[in-house]
Coordinates of C-alpha atoms and ligand atoms in Angstrom, one line a residue:
M103 CA -30.0 21.2 37.5
T104 CA -29.1 23.2 40.6
I105 CA -27.8 21.8 43.9
G106 CA -31.2 22.7 45.5
E107 CA -33.0 20.6 43.0
L108 CA -31.1 17.4 43.8
R109 CA -33.4 14.8 45.2
H110 CA -30.7 12.7 46.7
V111 CA -30.7 14.1 50.3
A112 CA -27.4 12.6 51.4
L113 CA -25.7 14.0 48.3
R114 CA -27.3 17.4 48.7
T115 CA -26.4 17.6 52.4
W116 CA -22.8 16.6 51.7
I117 CA -22.4 19.2 49.0
E118 CA -23.9 21.9 51.3
E119 CA -21.7 21.0 54.2
T120 CA -18.6 20.9 52.0
A121 CA -19.4 24.3 50.6
S122 CA -19.8 25.8 54.0
L123 CA -16.5 24.3 55.1
C124 CA -14.5 25.2 52.0
G125 CA -16.1 28.6 51.2
P126 CA -15.9 28.6 47.4
A127 CA -16.9 31.7 45.3
D128 CA -19.5 29.6 43.4
I129 CA -20.7 26.0 43.0
R130 CA -21.2 24.1 39.7
L131 CA -22.9 20.8 39.3
C132 CA -21.3 19.2 36.3
D133 CA -23.6 17.7 33.6
G134 CA -20.8 15.9 31.6
S135 CA -21.7 17.6 28.3
Q136 CA -19.3 18.5 25.5
A137 CA -20.2 22.1 26.0
E138 CA -19.2 21.9 29.7
Y139 CA -15.8 20.3 28.7
D140 CA -15.2 23.1 26.1
E141 CA -16.0 25.8 28.6
L142 CA -13.7 24.2 31.2
C143 CA -10.9 24.2 28.6
S144 CA -11.5 27.8 27.8
R145 CA -11.3 28.7 31.5
L146 CA -8.1 26.8 31.8
I147 CA -6.6 28.7 28.9
V148 CA -7.5 31.9 30.7
T149 CA -5.7 30.8 33.9
G150 CA -2.7 29.7 31.8
T151 CA -3.1 26.1 32.9
F152 CA -3.8 24.9 29.3
R153 CA -2.2 25.9 26.1
P154 CA -4.1 24.7 23.0
L155 CA -2.1 22.6 20.7
S156 CA -2.0 23.2 17.0
R157 CA -5.3 22.1 15.2
D158 CA -3.1 20.4 12.5
K159 CA -1.0 18.5 15.0
K160 CA -3.3 17.5 17.9
P161 CA -6.8 18.8 17.3
H162 CA -8.8 19.8 20.4
S163 CA -5.9 19.0 22.7
F164 CA -4.0 20.9 25.4
Y165 CA -0.6 21.2 27.0
A166 CA -0.3 21.7 30.8
C167 CA 2.8 22.1 33.0
S168 CA 2.5 21.3 36.6
D169 CA 4.2 22.9 39.6
P170 CA 7.7 21.2 39.9
G171 CA 6.6 20.1 43.4
D172 CA 3.6 18.2 42.1
V173 CA 4.6 15.7 39.4
A174 CA 3.6 12.2 40.7
R175 CA 1.8 10.2 43.2
V176 CA 3.1 10.8 46.8
E177 CA 3.1 7.5 48.6
D178 CA 4.5 9.0 51.8
R179 CA 1.6 11.4 52.0
T180 CA -1.1 8.7 51.2
F181 CA -3.0 7.4 54.3
I182 CA -5.4 4.6 55.0
C183 CA -7.3 5.8 58.1
S184 CA -9.1 2.7 59.2
K185 CA -10.3 2.6 62.8
T186 CA -7.3 0.5 63.8
R187 CA -3.7 0.5 62.6
E188 CA -3.8 -3.2 62.2
A189 CA -6.7 -3.0 59.7
A190 CA -4.5 -0.8 57.4
G191 CA -1.6 -3.2 57.9
P192 CA 2.2 -2.9 57.8
T193 CA 2.4 -1.6 54.1
N194 CA 0.2 1.4 54.5
N195 CA 0.6 4.8 56.3
W196 CA -2.0 4.8 59.0
A197 CA -3.4 7.7 61.0
D198 CA -6.2 7.8 63.5
P199 CA -9.4 8.7 61.6
D200 CA -10.7 11.2 64.1
E201 CA -7.3 12.9 64.4
M202 CA -6.9 12.9 60.6
K203 CA -10.4 14.4 60.1
R204 CA -9.5 17.2 62.5
I205 CA -6.3 18.0 60.5
L206 CA -8.3 17.8 57.2
R207 CA -11.1 20.0 58.4
G208 CA -8.5 22.6 59.3
L209 CA -6.8 22.4 55.9
F210 CA -10.1 22.4 53.9
S211 CA -11.5 25.3 55.9
G212 CA -11.7 28.2 53.5
A213 CA -9.5 26.2 51.0
M214 CA -11.7 27.0 48.0
R215 CA -12.1 30.8 48.6
G216 CA -12.2 32.6 45.3
R217 CA -12.6 29.4 43.3
T218 CA -15.4 27.5 41.8
M219 CA -16.4 24.3 43.6
Y220 CA -17.2 21.7 40.9
V221 CA -19.4 18.7 41.8
V222 CA -18.6 15.8 39.5
P223 CA -20.9 12.8 39.6
Y224 CA -19.0 9.9 37.9
S225 CA -19.4 6.2 37.3
M226 CA -16.6 3.7 37.4
G227 CA -17.7 1.2 34.8
P228 CA -20.5 1.6 32.3
V229 CA -23.3 3.7 33.9
G230 CA -25.8 1.5 35.7
G231 CA -23.8 -1.8 35.1
P232 CA -23.9 -4.6 37.6
L233 CA -20.2 -4.2 38.4
S234 CA -20.1 -0.4 38.2
K235 CA -20.0 2.0 41.1
I236 CA -20.7 5.7 41.5
G237 CA -18.5 8.4 43.0
V238 CA -19.0 12.1 43.4
E239 CA -15.8 14.2 43.3
I240 CA -16.0 17.7 44.7
T241 CA -13.0 19.6 43.5
D242 CA -11.8 23.2 43.1
S243 CA -9.7 22.3 40.0
A244 CA -11.1 22.7 36.5
Y245 CA -8.1 20.7 35.3
V246 CA -9.2 17.8 37.4
V247 CA -12.8 18.1 36.1
A248 CA -11.5 18.1 32.4
N249 CA -9.4 15.0 33.1
M250 CA -12.4 13.3 34.9
H251 CA -14.4 13.9 31.7
I252 CA -12.0 11.8 29.8
M253 CA -11.1 9.2 32.4
T254 CA -14.6 8.4 33.7
R255 CA -18.2 8.7 32.7
V256 CA -19.5 11.9 34.3
G257 CA -22.6 14.0 34.7
N258 CA -26.4 13.7 34.3
P259 CA -26.6 10.0 33.3
V260 CA -24.7 9.2 36.5
L261 CA -27.1 11.3 38.7
E262 CA -30.0 9.4 37.1
A263 CA -28.4 6.1 37.8
L264 CA -27.8 7.2 41.4
G265 CA -31.5 8.0 41.9
D266 CA -32.7 9.4 45.3
V267 CA -31.0 7.0 47.6
G268 CA -28.2 5.2 45.7
D269 CA -24.8 4.6 47.2
F270 CA -21.9 6.9 46.2
V271 CA -18.3 7.4 47.4
P272 CA -17.8 11.0 48.4
C273 CA -14.5 12.2 47.1
L274 CA -13.4 15.6 48.3
H275 CA -10.5 17.3 46.6
S276 CA -8.8 20.7 46.9
V277 CA -5.6 22.0 45.4
G278 CA -5.3 24.0 48.7
K279 CA -4.7 27.3 47.1
P280 CA -7.5 29.8 47.7
V281 CA -7.5 32.9 45.4
L282 CA -7.4 35.8 47.8
P283 CA -8.6 39.3 46.7
G284 CA -6.0 41.0 44.5
Q285 CA -4.1 37.8 43.9
P286 CA -3.8 36.5 40.4
N287 CA -4.8 33.0 39.6
I288 CA -1.8 30.8 38.8
P289 CA -1.5 28.0 36.2
W290 CA -0.9 25.1 38.6
P291 CA -2.2 25.9 42.0
C292 CA -1.2 23.4 44.7
D293 CA 0.1 23.2 48.3
A294 CA 3.1 21.2 47.5
D295 CA 4.5 20.9 51.0
R296 CA 1.3 19.9 52.7
K297 CA -0.3 17.1 50.6
Y298 CA -2.7 14.6 52.2
I299 CA -4.2 11.8 50.1
V300 CA -6.5 10.2 52.7
H301 CA -8.9 7.2 52.6
F302 CA -11.5 6.3 55.2
P303 CA -12.2 2.7 54.3
E304 CA -15.0 2.0 56.8
E305 CA -16.8 5.2 55.9
R306 CA -15.8 4.7 52.2
S307 CA -14.8 8.3 51.7
I308 CA -11.7 10.1 50.2
W309 CA -10.2 13.5 51.1
S310 CA -7.4 14.7 49.0
Y311 CA -5.6 18.0 49.7
G312 CA -2.7 19.9 48.1
S313 CA -2.0 18.1 44.8
G314 CA -3.5 18.5 41.4
Y315 CA -1.6 15.6 39.7
G316 CA -2.8 12.3 38.4
G317 CA -3.7 9.6 41.0
N318 CA -3.5 12.2 43.8
A319 CA -6.3 14.2 42.4
L320 CA -8.4 12.2 39.8
L321 CA -10.0 10.4 42.7
G322 CA -11.9 7.8 40.7
K323 CA -8.6 6.1 39.7
K324 CA -6.3 4.9 42.4
C325 CA -8.2 6.3 45.4
F326 CA -11.6 4.9 44.6
A327 CA -11.1 2.2 42.0
L328 CA -8.3 0.6 44.0
R329 CA -7.9 1.7 47.6
I330 CA -11.6 2.1 48.5
A331 CA -12.7 -0.6 46.0
T332 CA -10.3 -3.2 47.5
S333 CA -12.0 -2.9 50.8
M334 CA -15.5 -3.1 49.2
A335 CA -14.3 -6.1 47.2
R336 CA -13.1 -8.0 50.2
D337 CA -16.4 -7.5 52.0
Q338 CA -18.5 -8.3 48.9
G339 CA -16.4 -11.2 47.4
W340 CA -14.9 -9.6 44.3
L341 CA -11.5 -8.3 43.2
A342 CA -10.3 -4.7 42.5
E343 CA -6.9 -4.9 40.9
H344 CA -4.1 -2.8 39.3
M345 CA -4.4 -4.8 36.1
L346 CA -4.7 -4.2 32.3
I347 CA -7.2 -6.4 30.5
L348 CA -6.6 -7.5 26.9
G349 CA -8.3 -9.8 24.4
I350 CA -6.1 -12.1 22.3
T351 CA -7.3 -13.9 19.2
N352 CA -5.4 -16.8 17.6
P353 CA -5.1 -17.4 13.8
E354 CA -8.1 -19.7 14.0
G355 CA -10.2 -16.9 15.4
R356 CA -10.5 -18.2 19.0
K357 CA -10.3 -15.5 21.6
K358 CA -9.2 -15.4 25.3
Y359 CA -9.0 -12.5 27.7
V360 CA -5.9 -12.0 29.9
A361 CA -5.4 -9.6 32.9
A362 CA -2.0 -8.5 34.0
A363 CA -0.7 -6.8 37.1
F364 CA 2.5 -4.9 36.7
P365 CA 3.6 -2.0 39.0
S366 CA 3.3 1.6 37.8
A367 CA 5.3 2.4 34.7
C368 CA 6.2 -1.3 34.1
G369 CA 4.4 -1.9 30.9
K370 CA 0.6 -2.3 31.3
T371 CA -0.4 0.3 28.7
N372 CA 2.1 -1.1 26.3
L373 CA 1.0 -4.7 26.7
A374 CA -2.7 -3.8 26.6
M375 CA -2.2 -2.2 23.1
L376 CA 0.4 -4.5 21.7
I377 CA 0.6 -5.3 18.0
P378 CA 1.7 -9.0 17.8
T379 CA 4.9 -9.6 15.7
I380 CA 3.7 -13.2 15.1
P381 CA 1.5 -13.6 12.1
G382 CA -2.2 -14.1 12.4
W383 CA -2.5 -13.1 16.1
K384 CA -4.5 -10.1 17.3
V385 CA -4.6 -8.2 20.6
E386 CA -7.4 -5.9 21.6
T387 CA -7.6 -3.6 24.6
V388 CA -10.3 -3.7 27.3
G389 CA -8.3 -1.6 29.9
D390 CA -4.8 -0.5 30.6
D391 CA -4.7 0.1 34.4
I392 CA -7.5 -1.2 36.5
A393 CA -9.7 -4.3 36.5
W394 CA -12.8 -5.1 38.6
M395 CA -13.5 -8.8 38.6
R396 CA -16.1 -11.2 40.0
F397 CA -17.4 -14.6 39.1
G398 CA -20.3 -14.9 36.6
K399 CA -23.1 -17.4 36.7
D400 CA -21.1 -19.8 34.5
G401 CA -18.3 -19.9 37.1
R402 CA -15.8 -17.9 35.1
L403 CA -14.1 -14.8 36.4
Y404 CA -15.4 -11.7 34.6
A405 CA -13.6 -8.4 34.4
I406 CA -14.6 -4.8 33.6
N407 CA -12.4 -1.8 33.0
P408 CA -13.9 0.8 35.4
E409 CA -12.2 3.7 33.5
A410 CA -13.1 5.4 30.2
G411 CA -9.7 6.8 29.3
F412 CA -6.0 6.3 29.5
F413 CA -3.7 8.3 31.8
G414 CA -0.6 7.0 30.2
V415 CA 3.2 7.4 30.6
A416 CA 4.3 9.7 27.7
P417 CA 8.1 9.1 27.6
G418 CA 8.9 6.0 25.5
T419 CA 5.6 6.1 23.7
S420 CA 6.2 6.2 19.9
Q421 CA 4.9 5.1 16.6
S422 CA 7.2 2.1 16.7
S423 CA 6.8 1.1 20.4
N424 CA 3.0 1.8 20.7
P425 CA 1.2 3.0 17.6
N426 CA -2.2 2.4 19.2
A427 CA -1.4 4.7 22.1
M428 CA -0.1 7.3 19.5
A429 CA -3.5 7.0 17.7
S430 CA -5.5 7.3 20.9
L431 CA -3.7 10.6 21.8
A432 CA -3.8 12.0 18.3
R433 CA -6.7 14.4 19.3
D434 CA -9.1 15.3 22.2
S435 CA -6.3 14.7 24.7
I436 CA -4.6 16.5 27.6
F437 CA -0.8 16.4 27.9
T438 CA 0.8 17.1 31.3
N439 CA 4.5 17.8 31.7
C440 CA 5.5 16.9 28.2
A441 CA 7.6 19.3 26.0
L442 CA 6.0 21.7 23.6
T443 CA 7.3 22.2 20.0
P444 CA 7.4 25.5 18.2
D445 CA 4.7 24.3 15.8
G446 CA 2.3 23.5 18.6
D447 CA 2.8 19.8 19.1
V448 CA 4.0 17.8 22.1
W449 CA 7.3 16.0 22.4
W450 CA 8.9 13.6 24.8
E451 CA 12.0 11.4 25.2
G452 CA 11.6 8.3 23.1
I453 CA 8.9 9.7 20.8
G454 CA 11.2 8.7 17.9
T455 CA 12.1 12.1 16.4
P456 CA 14.7 14.6 17.6
I457 CA 13.3 17.5 19.6
P458 CA 12.8 20.5 17.4
P459 CA 15.0 23.5 18.3
G460 CA 13.1 26.2 20.2
S461 CA 10.8 23.7 22.0
L462 CA 9.7 24.4 25.6
D463 CA 10.5 21.9 28.4
W464 CA 7.9 20.6 30.9
Q465 CA 8.4 23.8 32.9
G466 CA 7.6 26.0 29.9
A467 CA 11.2 27.2 29.5
I468 CA 13.1 27.0 26.2
Y469 CA 14.8 23.6 26.2
D470 CA 18.5 23.5 26.2
P471 CA 19.7 20.0 25.0
A472 CA 23.1 20.7 26.5
S473 CA 21.5 20.8 30.0
G474 CA 21.5 17.0 30.1
K475 CA 18.0 17.1 31.6
P476 CA 15.0 15.6 29.9
A477 CA 12.6 17.9 28.1
A478 CA 9.6 16.0 29.3
H479 CA 9.3 15.0 32.9
P480 CA 9.8 11.2 33.2
N481 CA 6.3 10.9 34.6
A482 CA 4.8 13.1 31.9
R483 CA 1.3 11.8 31.0
F484 CA -1.3 11.9 28.3
T485 CA -5.0 11.8 29.1
A486 CA -6.7 10.2 26.1
P487 CA -10.2 8.7 25.5
A488 CA -10.2 4.9 25.4
M489 CA -12.8 5.0 22.6
A490 CA -10.2 6.6 20.3
C491 CA -7.9 3.5 20.6
P492 CA -7.8 1.7 17.2
C493 CA -7.6 -1.7 19.0
I494 CA -10.2 -1.1 21.6
D495 CA -12.0 -4.4 22.2
P496 CA -15.6 -4.6 20.9
E497 CA -16.6 -5.8 24.4
W498 CA -14.8 -3.1 26.4
E499 CA -18.0 -1.5 27.6
N500 CA -19.9 -4.7 28.2
P501 CA -21.3 -4.0 31.6
E502 CA -21.0 -7.8 32.5
G503 CA -17.3 -7.8 31.7
V504 CA -15.2 -10.3 29.8
P505 CA -14.2 -13.8 30.9
I506 CA -10.5 -14.0 32.1
S507 CA -8.5 -17.1 31.2
A508 CA -5.1 -16.0 32.5
I509 CA -3.7 -13.6 35.1
L510 CA -0.1 -12.3 34.6
F511 CA 2.1 -10.8 37.2
G512 CA 5.3 -8.9 36.3
G513 CA 7.7 -6.3 37.4
R514 CA 11.0 -4.6 36.5
R515 CA 13.7 -7.0 37.6
A516 CA 17.2 -6.9 36.1
G517 CA 18.0 -10.5 37.3
V518 CA 16.6 -13.6 39.0
V519 CA 13.1 -13.7 37.5
P520 CA 12.8 -15.6 34.2
L521 CA 11.0 -14.3 31.1
V522 CA 7.9 -16.3 32.0
H523 CA 6.8 -19.0 34.3
E524 CA 3.5 -20.6 35.2
A525 CA 2.1 -21.4 38.6
Y526 CA 1.4 -25.0 39.5
S527 CA -1.9 -24.1 41.3
W528 CA -4.0 -21.2 42.4
P529 CA -2.3 -20.9 45.9
H530 CA 1.1 -21.1 44.1
G531 CA -0.1 -18.2 41.8
V532 CA -1.2 -16.2 44.8
F533 CA 2.3 -16.8 46.3
M534 CA 3.8 -15.6 43.0
G535 CA 1.7 -12.4 43.1
S536 CA 2.6 -11.8 46.8
I537 CA 6.4 -11.9 46.2
V538 CA 6.5 -9.6 43.1
A539 CA 9.5 -7.3 43.4
S540 CA 10.1 -4.4 41.1
E541 CA 12.5 -1.5 40.7
T542 CA 10.8 1.8 41.6
T543 CA 9.8 4.2 38.7
A544 CA 9.0 7.9 38.2
A545 CA 5.3 7.2 38.7
A546 CA 5.7 7.9 42.4
A547 CA 7.8 10.6 44.1
G548 CA 11.0 9.2 45.6
A549 CA 14.2 7.2 44.7
L550 CA 14.2 5.6 41.3
G551 CA 15.4 2.0 40.5
R552 CA 15.2 0.8 44.1
L553 CA 14.1 -2.9 44.3
R554 CA 11.1 -3.3 46.6
R555 CA 8.3 -5.8 47.1
D556 CA 5.2 -4.7 45.2
P557 CA 2.8 -7.6 45.8
F558 CA 0.2 -7.9 43.0
A559 CA 1.5 -4.4 41.9
M560 CA -0.8 -3.2 44.7
L561 CA 1.7 -2.0 47.3
P562 CA 0.6 1.7 47.0
F563 CA -3.0 0.8 46.2
C564 CA -4.3 -1.8 48.7
G565 CA -6.8 -0.1 51.1
Y566 CA -6.5 -2.7 53.9
N567 CA -4.0 -5.1 55.5
M568 CA -2.0 -6.7 52.7
G569 CA -1.9 -10.0 54.6
D570 CA -5.7 -10.1 54.6
Y571 CA -5.6 -9.2 50.9
F572 CA -3.5 -12.3 50.2
G573 CA -6.0 -14.3 52.2
H574 CA -8.9 -12.8 50.1
W575 CA -7.1 -14.0 47.0
L576 CA -6.8 -17.5 48.4
D577 CA -10.5 -17.5 49.4
V578 CA -11.5 -16.4 45.9
G579 CA -9.6 -19.4 44.5
A580 CA -11.7 -21.7 46.7
T581 CA -15.0 -20.4 45.4
P582 CA -17.2 -23.5 44.8
G583 CA -17.9 -24.1 41.1
A584 CA -15.3 -21.6 40.0
I585 CA -13.5 -22.1 36.7
L586 CA -10.2 -20.5 37.7
P587 CA -7.8 -18.6 35.4
K588 CA -4.2 -19.7 35.3
F589 CA -1.4 -17.6 36.8
F590 CA 1.9 -16.6 35.1
Y591 CA 4.8 -14.4 36.1
V592 CA 6.6 -12.5 33.3
N593 CA 9.7 -10.3 33.3
W594 CA 10.4 -8.2 30.2
F595 CA 13.2 -6.4 32.0
R596 CA 16.0 -9.0 32.6
K597 CA 19.4 -7.5 31.7
G598 CA 22.6 -9.0 30.5
K599 CA 26.1 -8.4 31.8
D600 CA 26.3 -5.3 29.5
G601 CA 23.3 -3.8 31.3
K602 CA 21.1 -4.1 28.2
F603 CA 17.7 -5.7 28.2
L604 CA 18.0 -9.3 27.0
W605 CA 14.4 -9.4 25.7
P606 CA 13.2 -7.1 22.9
G607 CA 9.8 -6.6 24.6
Y608 CA 6.8 -4.6 23.2
G609 CA 5.3 -6.4 20.2
E610 CA 7.6 -9.4 20.7
N611 CA 5.8 -10.0 24.0
S612 CA 3.1 -11.5 21.8
R613 CA 5.3 -14.6 21.7
I614 CA 4.8 -15.0 25.5
L615 CA 1.1 -14.3 25.2
K616 CA 0.8 -17.0 22.6
W617 CA 2.5 -19.5 24.9
V618 CA 0.1 -18.4 27.7
F619 CA -2.9 -18.8 25.3
E620 CA -1.8 -22.3 24.4
R621 CA -1.1 -23.2 28.1
C622 CA -4.7 -22.3 28.9
D623 CA -5.9 -25.1 26.6
A624 CA -3.0 -27.5 27.3
R625 CA -3.4 -30.7 29.3
G626 CA -0.9 -31.3 32.1
D627 CA 2.5 -29.9 31.3
E628 CA 2.2 -30.0 27.5
G629 CA 4.5 -27.4 26.0
A630 CA 6.1 -26.8 29.4
V631 CA 9.0 -27.8 31.5
E632 CA 8.9 -28.1 35.3
T633 CA 11.3 -26.1 37.3
P634 CA 11.5 -25.3 41.0
L635 CA 9.8 -21.9 40.3
G636 CA 7.0 -23.2 38.1
L637 CA 6.5 -24.2 34.5
V638 CA 8.6 -22.6 31.8
P639 CA 8.2 -23.0 28.1
A640 CA 9.6 -26.1 26.5
R641 CA 12.0 -24.6 23.9
E642 CA 10.1 -25.8 20.9
S643 CA 6.8 -24.4 22.4
L644 CA 8.0 -20.8 22.5
D645 CA 7.5 -19.4 19.0
V646 CA 10.7 -17.4 18.2
S647 CA 10.3 -17.7 14.4
G648 CA 11.4 -14.5 12.7
L649 CA 13.1 -13.2 15.9
T650 CA 16.8 -12.6 16.0
I651 CA 17.8 -13.8 19.4
D652 CA 20.9 -15.9 20.2
A653 CA 20.2 -19.3 21.7
P654 CA 22.3 -18.6 24.8
V655 CA 20.4 -15.4 25.4
L656 CA 17.1 -17.3 25.3
D657 CA 18.6 -19.9 27.6
E658 CA 19.5 -17.2 30.0
L659 CA 16.1 -15.6 29.8
L660 CA 14.3 -18.8 30.6
S661 CA 16.8 -20.1 33.1
V662 CA 16.0 -20.5 36.8
D663 CA 19.0 -19.6 38.8
R664 CA 18.8 -22.0 41.7
D665 CA 21.4 -20.2 43.8
A666 CA 19.9 -16.8 43.3
W667 CA 16.5 -18.2 44.3
L668 CA 18.0 -20.0 47.4
A669 CA 19.4 -16.6 48.3
E670 CA 16.0 -15.0 47.9
L671 CA 14.3 -17.3 50.3
P672 CA 15.3 -15.7 53.6
G673 CA 14.3 -12.3 52.4
I674 CA 10.8 -13.7 51.4
G675 CA 10.6 -15.3 54.9
E676 CA 11.4 -12.0 56.6
Y677 CA 9.0 -10.1 54.4
Y678 CA 6.3 -12.6 55.2
N679 CA 7.0 -12.2 58.9
S680 CA 6.2 -8.5 58.6
F681 CA 2.5 -9.5 58.2
G682 CA 2.5 -11.3 61.5
E683 CA -0.7 -13.3 62.1
H684 CA -2.3 -11.8 59.0
L685 CA -0.1 -13.9 56.7
P686 CA -2.3 -16.8 55.5
A687 CA -0.8 -20.2 56.4
G688 CA -1.3 -21.2 52.8
L689 CA 1.4 -18.8 51.6
R690 CA 3.9 -19.9 54.2
A691 CA 3.2 -23.4 52.9
E692 CA 3.9 -22.3 49.4
L693 CA 7.2 -20.7 50.5
D694 CA 8.2 -24.0 52.2
K695 CA 7.3 -25.9 49.0
L696 CA 9.5 -23.6 46.9
G697 CA 12.3 -24.2 49.3
E698 CA 11.8 -28.0 49.0
R699 CA 11.8 -27.8 45.2
L700 CA 15.0 -25.8 45.2
G701 CA 16.5 -28.4 47.5
S702 CA 17.1 -26.0 50.4
K703 CA 18.2 -27.6 53.6
G704 CA 15.5 -25.6 55.5
Ligands
GTP948 P1 1.2 3.2 34.9 O1 0.3 4.0 34.0 O2 2.1 4.0 35.7 O3 0.4 2.2 35.7 O4 2.2 2.4 33.9 P2 2.1 1.2 32.9 O5 2.3 -0.1 33.7 O6 0.9 1.3 32.1 O7 3.5 1.3 32.0 P3 3.7 1.7 30.5 O8 3.1 0.7 29.6 O9 3.3 3.1 30.3 O10 5.3 1.6 30.4 C1 6.1 2.3 31.2 C2 7.5 2.3 30.6 O11 8.0 1.0 30.3 C3 7.6 3.0 29.2 O12 8.7 3.9 29.2 C4 7.7 1.9 28.2 O13 8.4 2.3 27.1 C5 8.4 0.8 29.0 N1 8.1 -0.5 28.5 C6 6.8 -1.0 28.3 N2 6.8 -2.3 27.9 C7 8.1 -2.6 27.8 C8 8.8 -3.8 27.3 O14 8.2 -4.8 26.9 N3 10.2 -3.8 27.4 C9 10.9 -2.7 27.8 N4 12.2 -2.8 27.9 N5 10.3 -1.6 28.2 C10 8.9 -1.5 28.2
SPV949 C1 0.2 4.7 38.4 O1 1.1 5.4 39.0 O2 0.1 3.5 38.5 C2 -0.6 5.4 37.4 C3 -0.6 6.9 37.3 O3 -1.4 4.7 36.7 S1 -1.5 7.6 38.5 O4 -2.9 7.8 38.0 O5 -1.0 9.0 38.8 O6 -1.6 6.8 39.7
MN950 MN1 -1.2 2.5 37.1

């Protein structure tokens, strides 16, 4: 189909206006076919963006190195341009929408000269499903289109579902590097010093300029499925969350679904694909990064994974830590900022084997182990099809979603937060989510290991005032007739005095999932012990059979440090004050209750 043949007038008009603004050499409407994907990959080999990996090692897969100035999400260049600053709230960068449009029009003017402008219709969620939504990304990056092919459902079926008048989110993207006459094309074009990742929540549109990397450029992911979707979800009474979704089956064959919100690079992909170390239990993956949830007719909360692939952290992924991820990326995948071995395979720190001599680092230079630098960038990523995951859940593409029994929050926290605790109520769970604090990771540009509040793991992803977002969660819990999931807060990252993790993590996290599973069926505080923070496992209810862990270590992991929590209270109070009148009274009340349970004098 050509652009002129498109029957959707608003879509055709937007494409034509964008083309006249950006001035591309040609326009291509993507059909989503395998032939199109293969052709894109061939083009990317010509520009030096892709190097094919060895057919014996990783069939039909490619290695890409980014510009060193374009390696992660850029939170300080990400904007929520609602009409008022207040609507964006204190946690987002705000700019006046008219002023921002003026800046963006200037940047996009002629930005695609000498390039192909790709028009990519895509669906977040199974095409045509009741919870699914359509976006159209216009981009001048073939790398982005190839990744969108894996990460979302793209092409003709989406256009059909869109029909003549359907709603879509316009997502405009340019790497900001026109190819001028006589200039060679470069492998990773970008405008590293002038990035703008901009959202217009009222208009429900996205403009992204200057970056070709991950969440900055694959606009279906964080920009649409979280920032724009949160604002849709608030208006329409559902939830768009930075959560994995997994199914867990007990030895009797009973199954429950669990969603979990952990900040970027804090273990969602690993938990979603976990292989239980406890006999007879099974975990299956619905999604590893994003959940869209709404109540079903039976009153339960149903979740879909809006994505179709995994954009996973490569370093630390190995046959022993996450064999299911290793199988997912065994073929048909794209690897960005990994190292390349002389025999045409990829490598990264923590893959489990030493780096072969003569490997290239993430910049394509011969790797020198004596340099002390990592060979793969810490935010190196694989883009792999979800379908290829050996433990993909049979229901993962059910357009109605799967019923959620428990919601987990978590973060990277060396101290203070116990291995697991359960909320006393829905408002208490919302309180827990609101105070999540985590050490920053390489997933975003900026300082590493800095402790910050990352409420609901949504700090960089909430498209409106975070105080109102907390209120929306409280409202959802008050839905008449709702059968509510239970809330838990986990921390795999508590460290001992020696600086080492106290908990082995990964597959051993199944022990915590088992307790969560059993708590969902339990009456009252069966299997649990009350603490000021919430319910922690009664020692005999946490299955540690076959695990070598010293009793004092387990005590420390499950302990609630009253003094440390008393010391946290003023900081939480100040943090809450930053939301002003947007902080729901119900959360202030939960903070007061925590203070009372801790025995604080006020
Ligand atoms: P995003 O894709 O950025 O949203 O990240 P994610 O939340 O999916 O994180 P992922 O599962 O990719 O894990 C990130 C890092 O945490 C990797 O280096 C993992 O090896 C490490 N990790 C994951 N689970 C555990 C765990 O249970 N214990 C410890 N110590 N590390 C873990
Ligand atoms: C994250 O940072 O949470 C990611 C990677 O999942 S990105 O798609 O780049 O946002
Ligand atoms: Mn993520």
